[in-house]
Amino acid sequence: MLHYTRNNFKGWLRVDGFILNVNLVHNEDLIVSVLSKYELLTLYRFYGARHSQIQLGYKIDFETETNAGITISRLRNVLHLGYPWLYDLKRLMVWQQFSQLMYKHLQSNDAELDSIYYDLLDDAGKIFEKQNPKRIAIESYVKLLGHEGRLHTEHFCFICEEEIINKISLARAFLPAHPQCINALVIDSQAIEVLFLEANSMFLSDIEVEQIYAVLLEGL
Ligand SMILES: [Zn+2]
């Protein structure tokens, strides 16, 4: 597959990606982190604060301009690829929270990325208006954990190391535990089994989804 990295490319290139972080510098300029298919790009946008299409979570089509001797590439000719649900503030809030979590998870990774991170956001964005967005975030995160080999499908408590039967709790990074061992939410273990094995939250109630989403917000 033909793709590029910022180290071997000089000139202009047009790609698309998700804005995962925005920092204001010098009053009106922005440093923008964009997740493209294969890397997390850090780009400089002159007068970016004047442009409404540069917002956390937005999917954009853009050009990067790389010049010899300048360490940070420029973000140019941004086109916002909108979603119909963007005007639903509750959905947008979940989307931006998940985008920020993804940024914190990937920011220290300077190497080429597997496309799964981009693909997870791309897939989630397409169905984000069709169901509870927190369910989609949780299911996406389970896929991420599975890809990274961090999903604990065997239900043993990470505190006492004993098997978990019937009722389960989840700690940060969805580590399984007995509810009494971490004094946290109580969930039916079969519902979690379906979530972990099929990335499907169908057996979780909206209240449980709310609680699991709060665990997700602790960090990827
Ligand atoms: Zn335990």
Short mmCIF file of C-alpha atoms and ligand atoms in Angstrom, two decimals:
data_model
loop_
_atom_site.label_atom_id
_atom_site.label_comp_id
_atom_site.label_asym_id
_atom_site.label_seq_id
_atom_site.Cartn_x
_atom_site.Cartn_y
_atom_site.Cartn_z
CA MET A 1 0.00 0.00 0.00
CA LEU A 2 1.34 3.41 -0.94
CA HIS A 3 1.44 5.98 1.81
CA TYR A 4 3.84 8.53 3.17
CA THR A 5 5.42 9.69 6.39
CA ARG A 6 6.39 13.24 7.20
CA ASN A 7 10.05 12.20 7.18
CA ASN A 8 10.24 11.20 3.55
CA PHE A 9 7.96 13.73 1.95
CA LYS A 10 8.61 17.34 0.92
CA GLY A 11 6.00 19.42 -0.85
CA TRP A 12 2.21 19.35 -0.78
CA LEU A 13 -0.01 16.44 -0.07
CA ARG A 14 -3.79 16.23 0.22
CA VAL A 15 -5.26 13.80 2.78
CA ASP A 16 -8.13 13.62 5.23
CA GLY A 17 -8.18 13.09 8.96
CA PHE A 18 -9.73 13.88 12.33
CA ILE A 19 -8.77 16.88 14.42
CA LEU A 20 -7.80 15.42 17.80
CA ASN A 21 -6.29 18.49 19.44
CA VAL A 22 -6.13 22.24 18.91
CA ASN A 23 -3.77 24.64 20.67
CA LEU A 24 -3.91 28.40 20.27
CA VAL A 25 -0.52 30.11 19.82
CA HIS A 26 0.40 33.75 19.14
CA ASN A 27 -3.22 34.89 19.59
CA GLU A 28 -4.56 33.68 16.26
CA ASP A 29 -2.41 30.81 15.03
CA LEU A 30 -3.13 27.19 15.85
CA ILE A 31 -1.13 24.03 16.34
CA VAL A 32 -3.47 21.29 15.18
CA SER A 33 -3.08 17.54 15.69
CA VAL A 34 -4.79 15.57 12.95
CA LEU A 35 -5.16 11.82 12.84
CA SER A 36 -4.75 10.72 9.23
CA LYS A 37 -4.96 7.10 8.15
CA TYR A 38 -1.39 6.27 9.18
CA GLU A 39 -0.11 8.94 11.54
CA LEU A 40 -0.88 11.65 14.00
CA LEU A 41 0.20 14.85 12.27
CA THR A 42 1.17 17.99 14.15
CA LEU A 43 0.50 20.96 11.86
CA TYR A 44 0.70 24.74 12.02
CA ARG A 45 -2.15 26.89 10.81
CA PHE A 46 -1.62 30.63 10.47
CA TYR A 47 -4.70 32.61 11.59
CA GLY A 48 -6.39 29.26 12.31
CA ALA A 49 -8.49 30.77 15.10
CA ARG A 50 -10.42 32.68 12.43
CA HIS A 51 -11.51 29.48 10.72
CA SER A 52 -14.60 27.76 12.08
CA GLN A 53 -13.81 24.51 10.27
CA ILE A 54 -10.90 23.84 12.63
CA GLN A 55 -12.65 22.40 15.69
CA LEU A 56 -11.90 19.44 17.93
CA GLY A 57 -13.30 16.23 16.44
CA TYR A 58 -14.02 17.57 12.98
CA LYS A 59 -13.17 15.41 10.00
CA ILE A 60 -11.31 17.50 7.47
CA ASP A 61 -9.81 17.20 4.05
CA PHE A 62 -6.61 19.22 3.89
CA GLU A 63 -3.18 19.82 2.45
CA THR A 64 0.07 19.63 4.35
CA GLU A 65 2.90 21.78 3.15
CA THR A 66 6.35 20.67 4.18
CA ASN A 67 9.38 22.85 3.60
CA ALA A 68 13.04 22.07 4.06
CA GLY A 69 14.41 23.54 7.27
CA ILE A 70 11.01 24.02 8.92
CA THR A 71 10.20 21.34 11.48
CA ILE A 72 6.43 21.71 11.57
CA SER A 73 4.37 21.31 8.40
CA ARG A 74 1.67 23.79 7.51
CA LEU A 75 -2.01 22.97 7.43
CA ARG A 76 -3.55 24.42 4.26
CA ASN A 77 -6.79 24.53 2.29
CA VAL A 78 -8.95 22.92 4.95
CA LEU A 79 -12.32 21.56 3.91
CA HIS A 80 -14.68 20.45 6.68
CA LEU A 81 -16.29 17.08 5.95
CA GLY A 82 -19.36 17.51 8.12
CA TYR A 83 -21.59 14.95 9.76
CA PRO A 84 -25.37 15.43 9.97
CA TRP A 85 -25.27 14.88 13.76
CA LEU A 86 -22.77 17.68 14.47
CA TYR A 87 -25.56 20.06 15.46
CA ASP A 88 -26.72 17.67 18.16
CA LEU A 89 -24.68 19.06 21.05
CA LYS A 90 -24.92 15.93 23.21
CA ARG A 91 -23.52 13.78 20.41
CA LEU A 92 -20.87 16.34 19.60
CA MET A 93 -19.78 16.39 23.25
CA VAL A 94 -19.31 12.60 23.33
CA TRP A 95 -17.48 12.73 20.01
CA GLN A 96 -15.13 15.43 21.23
CA GLN A 97 -14.48 13.60 24.49
CA PHE A 98 -13.62 10.43 22.58
CA SER A 99 -11.41 12.41 20.16
CA GLN A 100 -9.52 13.90 23.08
CA LEU A 101 -9.04 10.50 24.70
CA MET A 102 -7.70 9.21 21.40
CA TYR A 103 -5.26 12.14 21.27
CA LYS A 104 -3.93 11.46 24.76
CA HIS A 105 -3.56 7.80 23.87
CA LEU A 106 -1.65 8.45 20.64
CA GLN A 107 0.23 11.68 21.30
CA SER A 108 3.47 10.13 22.49
CA ASN A 109 3.56 7.78 19.52
CA ASP A 110 5.82 9.31 16.90
CA ALA A 111 5.93 6.28 14.61
CA GLU A 112 3.65 5.30 11.80
CA LEU A 113 0.30 4.13 13.15
CA ASP A 114 -1.86 1.20 12.30
CA SER A 115 -4.94 2.45 10.45
CA ILE A 116 -7.29 1.03 13.11
CA TYR A 117 -7.41 4.32 15.06
CA TYR A 118 -8.51 6.28 12.01
CA ASP A 119 -10.86 3.48 10.95
CA LEU A 120 -12.52 3.31 14.38
CA LEU A 121 -13.35 7.01 14.24
CA ASP A 122 -14.38 6.83 10.61
CA ASP A 123 -16.72 3.89 11.26
CA ALA A 124 -18.12 5.46 14.44
CA GLY A 125 -18.79 8.80 12.71
CA LYS A 126 -20.96 7.12 10.10
CA ILE A 127 -23.34 5.59 12.67
CA PHE A 128 -23.08 8.19 15.43
CA GLU A 129 -26.62 9.47 14.95
CA LYS A 130 -28.20 6.02 14.87
CA GLN A 131 -27.89 5.02 18.53
CA ASN A 132 -26.73 6.16 21.93
CA PRO A 133 -23.30 7.66 21.07
CA LYS A 134 -21.85 6.45 24.38
CA ARG A 135 -22.58 2.87 23.28
CA ILE A 136 -20.68 3.49 20.06
CA ALA A 137 -17.75 4.96 21.99
CA ILE A 138 -17.66 1.97 24.35
CA GLU A 139 -17.87 -0.55 21.49
CA SER A 140 -15.13 1.32 19.60
CA TYR A 141 -12.94 1.25 22.67
CA VAL A 142 -13.41 -2.51 23.08
CA LYS A 143 -12.20 -2.91 19.48
CA LEU A 144 -9.19 -0.71 20.27
CA LEU A 145 -8.34 -2.77 23.35
CA GLY A 146 -8.69 -5.98 21.36
CA HIS A 147 -6.38 -4.67 18.67
CA GLU A 148 -3.77 -3.67 21.22
CA GLY A 149 -4.00 -7.03 23.01
CA ARG A 150 -5.26 -5.37 26.20
CA LEU A 151 -8.79 -6.78 26.33
CA HIS A 152 -9.30 -9.19 29.22
CA THR A 153 -11.83 -11.66 27.87
CA GLU A 154 -11.01 -14.11 30.68
CA HIS A 155 -12.86 -12.82 33.69
CA PHE A 156 -10.36 -12.87 36.53
CA CYS A 157 -10.24 -10.05 39.06
CA PHE A 158 -7.11 -7.92 38.69
CA ILE A 159 -7.11 -7.25 42.43
CA CYS A 160 -7.56 -10.70 44.04
CA GLU A 161 -6.91 -12.81 40.90
CA GLU A 162 -9.93 -15.01 41.63
CA GLU A 163 -12.48 -15.84 38.91
CA ILE A 164 -15.44 -13.49 38.50
CA ILE A 165 -18.90 -15.10 38.39
CA ASN A 166 -22.28 -13.40 37.82
CA LYS A 167 -21.45 -9.83 38.74
CA ILE A 168 -18.49 -7.89 37.43
CA SER A 169 -16.98 -4.42 37.69
CA LEU A 170 -14.71 -2.63 35.30
CA ALA A 171 -11.79 -0.41 36.23
CA ARG A 172 -9.79 1.89 33.96
CA ALA A 173 -8.90 0.26 30.62
CA PHE A 174 -11.87 -2.04 31.28
CA LEU A 175 -9.89 -4.24 33.66
CA PRO A 176 -12.30 -6.80 35.19
CA ALA A 177 -12.71 -6.94 38.95
CA HIS A 178 -15.13 -8.13 41.59
CA PRO A 179 -17.51 -5.30 42.52
CA GLN A 180 -16.52 -5.75 46.18
CA CYS A 181 -12.80 -5.59 45.36
CA ILE A 182 -12.90 -2.15 43.76
CA ASN A 183 -16.16 -0.87 45.23
CA ALA A 184 -17.50 0.15 41.86
CA LEU A 185 -20.33 -0.40 39.40
CA VAL A 186 -22.01 -3.82 39.31
CA ILE A 187 -22.75 -5.31 35.89
CA ASP A 188 -24.01 -8.67 34.73
CA SER A 189 -20.92 -10.59 33.66
CA GLN A 190 -22.66 -12.13 30.63
CA ALA A 191 -23.47 -8.68 29.28
CA ILE A 192 -19.78 -7.83 29.56
CA GLU A 193 -18.85 -11.11 27.91
CA VAL A 194 -20.95 -10.19 24.86
CA LEU A 195 -19.45 -6.70 24.89
CA PHE A 196 -15.90 -8.04 24.99
CA LEU A 197 -16.34 -10.91 22.53
CA GLU A 198 -18.56 -9.18 19.98
CA ALA A 199 -17.97 -5.47 20.68
CA ASN A 200 -21.72 -5.28 21.18
CA SER A 201 -23.36 -3.42 24.06
CA MET A 202 -26.90 -4.72 23.41
CA PHE A 203 -27.27 -6.44 26.81
CA LEU A 204 -26.20 -3.37 28.77
CA SER A 205 -28.84 -0.95 30.03
CA ASP A 206 -28.49 2.77 29.34
CA ILE A 207 -27.61 3.25 33.03
CA GLU A 208 -24.83 0.67 32.77
CA VAL A 209 -23.63 2.30 29.54
CA GLU A 210 -23.51 5.61 31.40
CA GLN A 211 -21.37 4.06 34.14
CA ILE A 212 -19.04 2.27 31.74
CA TYR A 213 -18.65 5.46 29.74
CA ALA A 214 -17.51 7.18 32.94
CA VAL A 215 -14.80 4.49 33.25
CA LEU A 216 -13.83 5.17 29.63
CA LEU A 217 -13.39 8.87 30.43
CA GLU A 218 -10.65 7.95 32.92
CA GLY A 219 -8.44 7.31 29.90
CA LEU A 220 -7.79 4.82 27.13
ZN ZN B 1 -11.50 -9.67 43.36
#
